[in-house]
PDB file of C-alpha atoms in Angstrom:
ATOM      1  CA  MET A 867       3.566  20.541   2.113  1.00 64.00           C
ATOM      2  CA  ASN A 868       4.947  21.221   5.587  1.00 77.00           C
ATOM      3  CA  GLN A 869       1.346  21.360   6.867  1.00 86.00           C
ATOM      4  CA  LEU A 870       1.168  17.565   6.612  1.00 93.00           C
ATOM      5  CA  LYS A 871       4.051  16.967   9.075  1.00 93.00           C
ATOM      6  CA  ILE A 872       5.404  13.763   7.533  1.00 94.00           C
ATOM      7  CA  VAL A 873       8.236  12.165   9.544  1.00 93.00           C
ATOM      8  CA  ALA A 874      10.723  10.794   6.988  1.00 92.00           C
ATOM      9  CA  PRO A 875      12.817   8.768   6.453  1.00 95.00           C
ATOM     10  CA  SER A 876      11.111   5.926   8.325  1.00 96.00           C
ATOM     11  CA  VAL A 877      13.221   3.707  10.565  1.00 97.00           C
ATOM     12  CA  GLU A 878      14.511   0.183   9.900  1.00 98.00           C
ATOM     13  CA  THR A 879      13.797  -1.929  12.992  1.00 98.00           C
ATOM     14  CA  ILE A 880      15.217  -5.433  13.516  1.00 97.00           C
ATOM     15  CA  ILE A 881      12.647  -7.754  15.113  1.00 96.00           C
ATOM     16  CA  GLN A 882      13.245 -11.219  16.555  1.00 91.00           C
ATOM     17  CA  PRO A 883      10.036 -13.243  16.674  1.00 91.00           C
ATOM     18  CA  ASP A 884      10.775 -16.874  17.606  1.00 87.00           C
ATOM     19  CA  TRP A 885       9.946 -18.137  14.086  1.00 90.00           C
ATOM     20  CA  ALA A 886      12.664 -15.988  12.480  1.00 87.00           C
ATOM     21  CA  ALA A 887      15.366 -16.692  15.049  1.00 82.00           C
ATOM     22  CA  GLN A 888      15.082 -20.476  14.525  1.00 80.00           C
ATOM     23  CA  GLN A 889      16.294 -20.143  10.917  1.00 83.00           C
ATOM     24  CA  GLU A 890      19.028 -17.595  11.775  1.00 88.00           C
ATOM     25  CA  ILE A 891      17.129 -15.078   9.645  1.00 94.00           C
ATOM     26  CA  THR A 892      17.810 -11.371  10.157  1.00 95.00           C
ATOM     27  CA  LEU A 893      14.358  -9.807   9.894  1.00 97.00           C
ATOM     28  CA  THR A 894      14.054  -6.036   9.578  1.00 98.00           C
ATOM     29  CA  VAL A 895      10.850  -3.994   9.296  1.00 98.00           C
ATOM     30  CA  LYS A 896      10.821  -0.709   7.389  1.00 98.00           C
ATOM     31  CA  ARG A 897       8.379   1.223   9.585  1.00 97.00           C
ATOM     32  CA  ASP A 898       6.525   3.264   6.989  1.00 97.00           C
ATOM     33  CA  ASP A 899       3.518   2.991   9.297  1.00 95.00           C
ATOM     34  CA  LEU A 900       5.239   5.639  11.452  1.00 95.00           C
ATOM     35  CA  LEU A 901       5.496   8.297   8.718  1.00 95.00           C
ATOM     36  CA  HIS A 902       2.266   9.929   9.933  1.00 94.00           C
ATOM     37  CA  PRO A 903      -0.678   8.927  12.188  1.00 90.00           C
ATOM     38  CA  VAL A 904      -3.157   9.181   9.279  1.00 92.00           C
ATOM     39  CA  ILE A 905      -1.210   9.411   5.983  1.00 92.00           C
ATOM     40  CA  SER A 906       0.886   6.380   6.821  1.00 83.00           C
ATOM     41  CA  GLY A 907       2.962   3.995   4.800  1.00 88.00           C
ATOM     42  CA  ASN A 908       2.774   3.428   1.087  1.00 91.00           C
ATOM     43  CA  LYS A 909      -0.255   5.704   0.785  1.00 92.00           C
ATOM     44  CA  TRP A 910       1.962   8.733   1.393  1.00 94.00           C
ATOM     45  CA  ARG A 911       4.725   7.351  -0.827  1.00 95.00           C
ATOM     46  CA  LYS A 912       2.276   6.917  -3.713  1.00 94.00           C
ATOM     47  CA  LEU A 913       0.529  10.267  -3.213  1.00 95.00           C
ATOM     48  CA  LYS A 914       3.554  12.491  -2.632  1.00 94.00           C
ATOM     49  CA  HIS A 915       4.550  13.114  -6.256  1.00 95.00           C
ATOM     50  CA  ALA A 916       0.934  13.495  -7.396  1.00 93.00           C
ATOM     51  CA  LEU A 917       0.171  16.055  -4.680  1.00 94.00           C
ATOM     52  CA  LEU A 918       3.319  18.189  -5.114  1.00 92.00           C
ATOM     53  CA  PRO A 919       2.540  19.255  -8.705  1.00 92.00           C
ATOM     54  CA  ALA A 920      -1.154  19.598  -7.795  1.00 93.00           C
ATOM     55  CA  ILE A 921      -0.260  22.107  -5.088  1.00 92.00           C
ATOM     56  CA  GLU A 922       2.118  23.970  -7.421  1.00 93.00           C
ATOM     57  CA  ALA A 923      -0.640  24.133 -10.061  1.00 94.00           C
ATOM     58  CA  ASN A 924      -3.082  25.407  -7.418  1.00 95.00           C
ATOM     59  CA  THR A 925      -5.431  22.459  -8.021  1.00 96.00           C
ATOM     60  CA  LYS A 926      -8.780  23.067  -6.324  1.00 96.00           C
ATOM     61  CA  HIS A 927     -10.392  19.630  -6.665  1.00 98.00           C
ATOM     62  CA  ILE A 928      -9.184  16.000  -6.540  1.00 98.00           C
ATOM     63  CA  ILE A 929     -11.187  12.841  -7.324  1.00 98.00           C
ATOM     64  CA  SER A 930     -10.263   9.264  -6.481  1.00 98.00           C
ATOM     65  CA  PHE A 931     -11.708   5.781  -5.976  1.00 97.00           C
ATOM     66  CA  GLY A 932     -11.866   3.080  -3.306  1.00 95.00           C
ATOM     67  CA  GLY A 933     -13.893   0.791  -1.088  1.00 93.00           C
ATOM     68  CA  GLY A 934     -15.520   1.531   2.250  1.00 92.00           C
ATOM     69  CA  PHE A 935     -12.341   0.765   4.219  1.00 89.00           C
ATOM     70  CA  SER A 936      -9.813   2.261   1.784  1.00 90.00           C
ATOM     71  CA  ASN A 937      -6.500   3.339   3.333  1.00 88.00           C
ATOM     72  CA  HIS A 938      -5.815   5.299   0.139  1.00 93.00           C
ATOM     73  CA  LEU A 939      -9.007   7.377   0.364  1.00 96.00           C
ATOM     74  CA  HIS A 940      -8.468   7.906   4.082  1.00 95.00           C
ATOM     75  CA  ALA A 941      -4.956   9.278   3.530  1.00 95.00           C
ATOM     76  CA  LEU A 942      -5.937  11.364   0.497  1.00 97.00           C
ATOM     77  CA  GLY A 943      -9.039  12.723   2.243  1.00 97.00           C
ATOM     78  CA  TYR A 944      -6.927  13.902   5.165  1.00 97.00           C
ATOM     79  CA  CYS A 945      -4.364  15.478   2.807  1.00 97.00           C
ATOM     80  CA  CYS A 946      -7.042  17.367   0.882  1.00 97.00           C
ATOM     81  CA  HIS A 947      -8.733  18.540   4.088  1.00 97.00           C
ATOM     82  CA  THR A 948      -5.428  19.782   5.510  1.00 96.00           C
ATOM     83  CA  LEU A 949      -4.375  21.434   2.231  1.00 95.00           C
ATOM     84  CA  ASN A 950      -7.846  22.951   1.665  1.00 96.00           C
ATOM     85  CA  ILE A 951      -8.469  21.074  -1.613  1.00 97.00           C
ATOM     86  CA  ARG A 952     -11.976  19.861  -2.439  1.00 98.00           C
ATOM     87  CA  PHE A 953     -12.077  16.060  -2.481  1.00 98.00           C
ATOM     88  CA  THR A 954     -14.572  13.722  -4.144  1.00 98.00           C
ATOM     89  CA  ALA A 955     -14.398  10.028  -3.185  1.00 98.00           C
ATOM     90  CA  ILE A 956     -16.090   7.541  -5.510  1.00 98.00           C
ATOM     91  CA  ILE A 957     -16.976   4.545  -3.326  1.00 98.00           C
ATOM     92  CA  ARG A 958     -17.602   0.969  -4.470  1.00 97.00           C
ATOM     93  CA  GLY A 959     -20.974  -0.001  -2.916  1.00 96.00           C
ATOM     94  CA  ASP A 960     -23.583   1.941  -0.972  1.00 97.00           C
ATOM     95  CA  TYR A 961     -22.614   2.572   2.655  1.00 96.00           C
ATOM     96  CA  SER A 962     -24.989   5.494   3.080  1.00 95.00           C
ATOM     97  CA  GLN A 963     -27.090   3.738   5.748  1.00 96.00           C
ATOM     98  CA  ASN A 964     -24.113   2.255   7.574  1.00 95.00           C
ATOM     99  CA  PRO A 965     -20.904   4.247   6.917  1.00 95.00           C
ATOM    100  CA  SER A 966     -17.625   2.660   7.965  1.00 94.00           C
ATOM    101  CA  PRO A 967     -15.283   4.417  10.422  1.00 93.00           C
ATOM    102  CA  MET A 968     -13.159   5.440   7.411  1.00 93.00           C
ATOM    103  CA  LEU A 969     -16.171   7.037   5.702  1.00 97.00           C
ATOM    104  CA  LEU A 970     -17.166   8.821   8.910  1.00 97.00           C
ATOM    105  CA  ASP A 971     -13.691  10.381   8.915  1.00 96.00           C
ATOM    106  CA  LEU A 972     -14.105  11.456   5.283  1.00 98.00           C
ATOM    107  CA  ILE A 973     -17.481  12.996   6.117  1.00 98.00           C
ATOM    108  CA  SER A 974     -15.906  14.909   9.024  1.00 98.00           C
ATOM    109  CA  TRP A 975     -13.260  16.200   6.566  1.00 98.00           C
ATOM    110  CA  ASN A 976     -16.011  17.566   4.255  1.00 98.00           C
ATOM    111  CA  THR A 977     -15.411  15.027   1.491  1.00 98.00           C
ATOM    112  CA  ASP A 978     -17.985  14.766  -1.311  1.00 98.00           C
ATOM    113  CA  ILE A 979     -18.912  11.070  -1.348  1.00 98.00           C
ATOM    114  CA  LEU A 980     -20.398   9.338  -4.390  1.00 98.00           C
ATOM    115  CA  TYR A 981     -21.610   5.762  -3.854  1.00 98.00           C
ATOM    116  CA  VAL A 982     -21.657   3.749  -7.082  1.00 97.00           C
ATOM    117  CA  ASP A 983     -22.626   0.178  -7.905  1.00 97.00           C
ATOM    118  CA  ARG A 984     -20.000  -2.406  -8.768  1.00 95.00           C
ATOM    119  CA  LYS A 985     -20.688  -2.225 -12.506  1.00 96.00           C
ATOM    120  CA  THR A 986     -20.014   1.522 -12.537  1.00 97.00           C
ATOM    121  CA  TYR A 987     -16.980   1.112 -10.279  1.00 97.00           C
ATOM    122  CA  GLN A 988     -15.450  -1.425 -12.683  1.00 96.00           C
ATOM    123  CA  GLN A 989     -15.162   1.394 -15.237  1.00 97.00           C
ATOM    124  CA  ARG A 990     -12.869   3.446 -12.961  1.00 96.00           C
ATOM    125  CA  ALA A 991      -9.877   3.086 -15.330  1.00 93.00           C
ATOM    126  CA  GLU A 992     -11.825   3.123 -18.611  1.00 96.00           C
ATOM    127  CA  PRO A 993     -11.006   6.120 -20.877  1.00 96.00           C
ATOM    128  CA  ASN A 994     -14.669   6.859 -21.651  1.00 97.00           C
ATOM    129  CA  TYR A 995     -15.652   6.908 -17.986  1.00 97.00           C
ATOM    130  CA  LEU A 996     -12.685   9.116 -17.083  1.00 96.00           C
ATOM    131  CA  LYS A 997     -13.570  11.455 -19.966  1.00 96.00           C
ATOM    132  CA  LEU A 998     -17.104  11.696 -18.572  1.00 96.00           C
ATOM    133  CA  LEU A 999     -15.755  12.524 -15.113  1.00 96.00           C
ATOM    134  CA  GLN A1000     -13.425  15.143 -16.563  1.00 95.00           C
ATOM    135  CA  HIS A1001     -16.362  16.690 -18.444  1.00 96.00           C
ATOM    136  CA  GLN A1002     -18.436  16.728 -15.247  1.00 96.00           C
ATOM    137  CA  TYR A1003     -15.553  18.142 -13.175  1.00 96.00           C
ATOM    138  CA  PRO A1004     -13.343  20.012 -15.698  1.00 95.00           C
ATOM    139  CA  ASP A1005     -10.904  21.419 -13.127  1.00 93.00           C
ATOM    140  CA  ALA A1006     -10.408  18.198 -11.142  1.00 96.00           C
ATOM    141  CA  LEU A1007      -7.306  16.038 -10.921  1.00 97.00           C
ATOM    142  CA  VAL A1008      -8.249  12.338 -11.057  1.00 96.00           C
ATOM    143  CA  ILE A1009      -5.967  10.020  -9.052  1.00 96.00           C
ATOM    144  CA  PRO A1010      -6.357   6.263  -9.732  1.00 94.00           C
ATOM    145  CA  GLU A1011      -7.520   3.715  -7.162  1.00 92.00           C
ATOM    146  CA  GLY A1012      -4.803   3.075  -4.586  1.00 88.00           C
ATOM    147  CA  GLY A1013      -2.788   5.986  -5.988  1.00 89.00           C
ATOM    148  CA  SER A1014      -1.059   3.535  -8.346  1.00 86.00           C
ATOM    149  CA  GLN A1015       0.256   5.585 -11.264  1.00 88.00           C
ATOM    150  CA  LEU A1016       3.676   6.471 -12.683  1.00 88.00           C
ATOM    151  CA  GLN A1017       4.255   9.280 -10.141  1.00 90.00           C
ATOM    152  CA  ALA A1018       3.683   6.714  -7.387  1.00 92.00           C
ATOM    153  CA  LEU A1019       6.765   4.745  -8.398  1.00 94.00           C
ATOM    154  CA  GLN A1020       8.970   7.771  -7.803  1.00 94.00           C
ATOM    155  CA  GLY A1021       7.733   8.039  -4.213  1.00 96.00           C
ATOM    156  CA  VAL A1022       8.081   4.310  -3.535  1.00 97.00           C
ATOM    157  CA  GLU A1023      11.613   4.279  -4.977  1.00 96.00           C
ATOM    158  CA  GLU A1024      12.583   6.633  -2.138  1.00 97.00           C
ATOM    159  CA  ILE A1025      12.067   3.697   0.259  1.00 97.00           C
ATOM    160  CA  ILE A1026      14.982   1.908  -1.425  1.00 97.00           C
ATOM    161  CA  GLN A1027      17.107   5.080  -1.431  1.00 97.00           C
ATOM    162  CA  GLU A1028      16.605   5.422   2.340  1.00 97.00           C
ATOM    163  CA  LEU A1029      17.777   1.902   3.218  1.00 97.00           C
ATOM    164  CA  GLN A1030      20.781   1.789   5.529  1.00 95.00           C
ATOM    165  CA  SER A1031      21.538  -1.935   5.106  1.00 96.00           C
ATOM    166  CA  GLN A1032      21.867  -4.415   2.257  1.00 97.00           C
ATOM    167  CA  TYR A1033      19.139  -7.050   1.919  1.00 98.00           C
ATOM    168  CA  ASP A1034      18.696 -10.397   0.155  1.00 97.00           C
ATOM    169  CA  TYR A1035      14.882 -10.104   0.041  1.00 98.00           C
ATOM    170  CA  ILE A1036      12.392  -7.247   0.265  1.00 98.00           C
ATOM    171  CA  LEU A1037       8.758  -8.186   0.906  1.00 98.00           C
ATOM    172  CA  ALA A1038       5.572  -6.115   0.584  1.00 98.00           C
ATOM    173  CA  PRO A1039       1.830  -6.776   0.252  1.00 97.00           C
ATOM    174  CA  VAL A1040       0.340  -6.331  -3.244  1.00 97.00           C
ATOM    175  CA  ALA A1041      -3.144  -5.044  -4.135  1.00 93.00           C
ATOM    176  CA  SER A1042      -2.945  -2.403  -6.873  1.00 89.00           C
ATOM    177  CA  GLY A1043       0.674  -2.981  -7.942  1.00 93.00           C
ATOM    178  CA  GLY A1044       2.167   0.490  -7.424  1.00 92.00           C
ATOM    179  CA  THR A1045       4.220  -0.279  -4.323  1.00 95.00           C
ATOM    180  CA  LEU A1046       5.743  -3.450  -5.732  1.00 96.00           C
ATOM    181  CA  ALA A1047       6.546  -1.761  -9.063  1.00 94.00           C
ATOM    182  CA  GLY A1048       8.300   1.082  -7.232  1.00 95.00           C
ATOM    183  CA  LEU A1049      10.328  -1.333  -5.102  1.00 96.00           C
ATOM    184  CA  ILE A1050      11.367  -3.343  -8.167  1.00 95.00           C
ATOM    185  CA  GLN A1051      12.405  -0.205 -10.033  1.00 93.00           C
ATOM    186  CA  GLY A1052      14.252   1.186  -7.009  1.00 94.00           C
ATOM    187  CA  ALA A1053      16.113  -2.061  -6.262  1.00 94.00           C
ATOM    188  CA  THR A1054      17.144  -2.391  -9.915  1.00 91.00           C
ATOM    189  CA  LYS A1055      18.729   1.083  -9.896  1.00 90.00           C
ATOM    190  CA  ASP A1056      20.356   0.852  -6.445  1.00 92.00           C
ATOM    191  CA  LEU A1057      23.809  -0.743  -6.515  1.00 87.00           C
ATOM    192  CA  LYS A1058      23.572  -1.769  -2.847  1.00 90.00           C
ATOM    193  CA  GLN A1059      20.297  -3.677  -3.426  1.00 91.00           C
ATOM    194  CA  HIS A1060      21.031  -4.783  -6.994  1.00 83.00           C
ATOM    195  CA  ASN A1061      21.082  -8.516  -6.157  1.00 89.00           C
ATOM    196  CA  CYS A1062      18.039  -8.283  -3.905  1.00 96.00           C
ATOM    197  CA  GLN A1063      14.868 -10.245  -4.734  1.00 97.00           C
ATOM    198  CA  VAL A1064      11.553  -8.394  -4.373  1.00 98.00           C
ATOM    199  CA  LEU A1065       8.720 -10.665  -3.248  1.00 98.00           C
ATOM    200  CA  GLY A1066       5.117  -9.479  -3.286  1.00 98.00           C
ATOM    201  CA  ILE A1067       2.418 -11.145  -1.193  1.00 98.00           C
ATOM    202  CA  GLY A1068      -0.921 -10.973  -3.011  1.00 98.00           C
ATOM    203  CA  VAL A1069      -3.681  -9.890  -0.625  1.00 97.00           C
ATOM    204  CA  LEU A1070      -6.491 -10.643  -3.093  1.00 96.00           C
ATOM    205  CA  LYS A1071      -7.305 -13.345  -5.629  1.00 96.00           C
ATOM    206  CA  GLY A1072      -5.389 -12.080  -8.631  1.00 94.00           C
ATOM    207  CA  GLU A1073      -2.878 -14.508 -10.104  1.00 97.00           C
ATOM    208  CA  GLY A1074      -1.812 -13.081 -13.456  1.00 97.00           C
ATOM    209  CA  TYR A1075      -3.883  -9.932 -12.886  1.00 95.00           C
ATOM    210  CA  LEU A1076      -1.537  -8.545 -10.213  1.00 96.00           C
ATOM    211  CA  GLU A1077       1.540  -9.388 -12.270  1.00 96.00           C
ATOM    212  CA  GLN A1078       0.044  -7.498 -15.219  1.00 94.00           C
ATOM    213  CA  LEU A1079      -0.681  -4.438 -13.043  1.00 92.00           C
ATOM    214  CA  VAL A1080       2.978  -4.361 -12.011  1.00 94.00           C
ATOM    215  CA  LYS A1081       4.266  -4.859 -15.568  1.00 93.00           C
ATOM    216  CA  ASP A1082       2.013  -2.066 -16.845  1.00 91.00           C
ATOM    217  CA  LEU A1083       3.583   0.347 -14.336  1.00 91.00           C
ATOM    218  CA  LEU A1084       7.199  -0.670 -14.923  1.00 90.00           C
ATOM    219  CA  ARG A1085       9.168   1.043 -17.645  1.00 74.00           C
ATOM    220  CA  ASN A1086      10.187  -1.116 -20.587  1.00 68.00           C
ATOM    221  CA  ASP A1087      13.866  -0.797 -19.703  1.00 60.00           C
ATOM    222  CA  THR A1088      13.410  -2.120 -16.148  1.00 60.00           C
ATOM    223  CA  ASP A1089      15.066  -5.500 -15.564  1.00 60.00           C
ATOM    224  CA  THR A1090      12.151  -7.591 -14.315  1.00 71.00           C
ATOM    225  CA  ASN A1091      14.045 -10.725 -13.265  1.00 85.00           C
ATOM    226  CA  ASN A1092      14.292  -9.658  -9.632  1.00 92.00           C
ATOM    227  CA  TRP A1093      10.673 -10.124  -8.528  1.00 96.00           C
ATOM    228  CA  GLN A1094       7.714 -12.450  -8.125  1.00 97.00           C
ATOM    229  CA  ILE A1095       4.313 -12.495  -6.421  1.00 98.00           C
ATOM    230  CA  ASN A1096       3.189 -15.274  -4.078  1.00 98.00           C
ATOM    231  CA  HIS A1097      -0.580 -15.911  -4.256  1.00 98.00           C
ATOM    232  CA  ASN A1098      -0.955 -18.417  -1.405  1.00 98.00           C
ATOM    233  CA  TYR A1099      -1.874 -16.015   1.410  1.00 98.00           C
ATOM    234  CA  HIS A1100      -4.939 -14.021   0.321  1.00 98.00           C
ATOM    235  CA  PHE A1101      -7.196 -16.025   2.719  1.00 98.00           C
ATOM    236  CA  GLY A1102     -10.002 -16.203   0.168  1.00 97.00           C
ATOM    237  CA  GLY A1103      -9.843 -12.698  -1.280  1.00 95.00           C
ATOM    238  CA  TYR A1104      -9.455  -9.005  -0.547  1.00 90.00           C
ATOM    239  CA  ALA A1105     -10.267  -8.152   3.101  1.00 88.00           C
ATOM    240  CA  LYS A1106     -11.078 -11.835   3.766  1.00 93.00           C
ATOM    241  CA  SER A1107      -9.585 -13.352   6.900  1.00 95.00           C
ATOM    242  CA  ASN A1108     -10.190 -16.079   9.467  1.00 97.00           C
ATOM    243  CA  TYR A1109      -9.506 -16.768  13.135  1.00 97.00           C
ATOM    244  CA  GLU A1110      -5.968 -17.989  12.401  1.00 98.00           C
ATOM    245  CA  LEU A1111      -5.018 -14.712  10.707  1.00 97.00           C
ATOM    246  CA  THR A1112      -6.620 -12.424  13.289  1.00 96.00           C
ATOM    247  CA  GLN A1113      -4.982 -14.441  16.089  1.00 97.00           C
ATOM    248  CA  PHE A1114      -1.636 -14.150  14.292  1.00 97.00           C
ATOM    249  CA  CYS A1115      -2.023 -10.342  14.137  1.00 96.00           C
ATOM    250  CA  HIS A1116      -2.657 -10.323  17.899  1.00 96.00           C
ATOM    251  CA  ASP A1117       0.304 -12.631  18.652  1.00 96.00           C
ATOM    252  CA  PHE A1118       2.611 -10.638  16.377  1.00 96.00           C
ATOM    253  CA  TYR A1119       1.790  -7.469  18.302  1.00 96.00           C
ATOM    254  CA  GLN A1120       2.444  -9.253  21.614  1.00 95.00           C
ATOM    255  CA  GLN A1121       5.893 -10.351  20.379  1.00 94.00           C
ATOM    256  CA  THR A1122       6.985  -7.195  18.565  1.00 96.00           C
ATOM    257  CA  GLU A1123       4.741  -4.303  19.734  1.00 96.00           C
ATOM    258  CA  ILE A1124       4.155  -3.542  16.051  1.00 96.00           C
ATOM    259  CA  GLU A1125       0.494  -3.136  15.138  1.00 95.00           C
ATOM    260  CA  ILE A1126      -0.706  -4.978  12.035  1.00 95.00           C
ATOM    261  CA  GLU A1127      -4.140  -5.659  10.496  1.00 93.00           C
ATOM    262  CA  PRO A1128      -5.656  -8.583   8.545  1.00 94.00           C
ATOM    263  CA  VAL A1129      -6.060  -6.872   5.143  1.00 92.00           C
ATOM    264  CA  TYR A1130      -2.464  -5.994   4.190  1.00 93.00           C
ATOM    265  CA  SER A1131       0.288  -6.136   6.811  1.00 96.00           C
ATOM    266  CA  GLY A1132      -1.198  -9.160   8.616  1.00 97.00           C
ATOM    267  CA  LYS A1133      -1.133 -11.239   5.434  1.00 98.00           C
ATOM    268  CA  LEU A1134       2.417 -10.066   4.712  1.00 98.00           C
ATOM    269  CA  PHE A1135       3.812 -11.146   8.076  1.00 98.00           C
ATOM    270  CA  PHE A1136       1.738 -14.347   8.170  1.00 98.00           C
ATOM    271  CA  ALA A1137       3.234 -15.281   4.785  1.00 98.00           C
ATOM    272  CA  LEU A1138       6.702 -14.378   6.011  1.00 98.00           C
ATOM    273  CA  GLN A1139       6.347 -16.644   9.051  1.00 97.00           C
ATOM    274  CA  ASP A1140       5.044 -19.546   6.960  1.00 97.00           C
ATOM    275  CA  LEU A1141       7.695 -19.177   4.250  1.00 98.00           C
ATOM    276  CA  ILE A1142      10.475 -19.029   6.851  1.00 96.00           C
ATOM    277  CA  ASN A1143       9.092 -22.127   8.588  1.00 95.00           C
ATOM    278  CA  LYS A1144       8.959 -23.966   5.254  1.00 96.00           C
ATOM    279  CA  GLY A1145      12.593 -23.092   4.455  1.00 95.00           C
ATOM    280  CA  PHE A1146      11.789 -20.846   1.471  1.00 97.00           C
ATOM    281  CA  PHE A1147      14.615 -18.470   2.419  1.00 96.00           C
ATOM    282  CA  PRO A1148      18.192 -19.723   2.767  1.00 94.00           C
ATOM    283  CA  LYS A1149      19.586 -19.673   6.310  1.00 90.00           C
ATOM    284  CA  LYS A1150      21.095 -16.374   7.404  1.00 92.00           C
ATOM    285  CA  SER A1151      19.067 -14.460   4.809  1.00 95.00           C
ATOM    286  CA  ARG A1152      18.701 -10.715   5.383  1.00 97.00           C
ATOM    287  CA  ILE A1153      15.024  -9.915   4.899  1.00 98.00           C
ATOM    288  CA  LEU A1154      13.297  -6.541   4.876  1.00 98.00           C
ATOM    289  CA  ALA A1155       9.508  -6.446   5.331  1.00 98.00           C
ATOM    290  CA  LEU A1156       7.863  -3.194   4.337  1.00 98.00           C
ATOM    291  CA  HIS A1157       5.130  -2.187   6.800  1.00 97.00           C
ATOM    292  CA  THR A1158       2.890  -0.287   4.407  1.00 94.00           C
ATOM    293  CA  GLY A1159       0.841   1.250   7.233  1.00 89.00           C
ATOM    294  CA  GLY A1160      -2.888   1.779   6.931  1.00 72.00           C
ATOM    295  CA  LEU A1161      -4.898   0.246   9.728  1.00 64.00           C
ATOM    296  CA  GLN A1162      -8.400   0.849   8.317  1.00 58.00           C
ATOM    297  CA  GLY A1163      -8.819  -2.923   7.977  1.00 55.00           C
ATOM    298  CA  ALA A1164      -8.545  -3.234  11.754  1.00 57.00           C
ATOM    299  CA  ARG A1165     -11.448  -0.824  12.284  1.00 54.00           C
TER     300      ARG A1165
END
């Protein structure tokens, strides 16, 4: 695993944009985007404990799923290339005539790319479809979309274990549920963060759906009173944005020198600014925002 050169633990950096200072909020960013130039943020956290046993078992082939700008596939493709594991990426939609920068990277890393229509892609978690894949590729390890599976929670929990300070709120973007579930589970177990509220910012239209994804990943004995998902900042859906959001990403970088993008981290920090301005958090709250890395949306 040393070949991947992950820099962990990631740092906790206090930032002071004008909109946080006005409410006497202490705003800290957990810089998981700095774990690695390619395998950054929650993608590494969610892949770590799936890849370790795969390496120990001498797995020769890994299959996973994602869209044309998937941070998950980008990170996993790089890992497989570096570790000399065959990788098959099943892509939602046909980009063969106009591959995205992410797909061009996968191609350069010798990834096998399968473009499928949306109807086929919707079966990605169906037992019959997975059985068919396993029959077609009997020696392959199949990792779910976004890397969100039970092993992922173990990696995300390590974020909580690394924290140097105590927080009232921890915020993260939510798309496939694995990161939020891991944060909830970690905060519940950690005495220092036991009274902390975990707030997810939905980056796609998914009220009810996202909550169910998180509940499905949490163990039955996990106290689930310490979390919620806000659905007011998806900007129309996954990877949808507008001038206001892209301008915010630019202004945020000017103020903090932290790079964000409009698919995940941009929506997180935009929501944070708006919620602070609206008085959602009590004055003098200690807030941690998890920068989940992955800048494919900015490409």
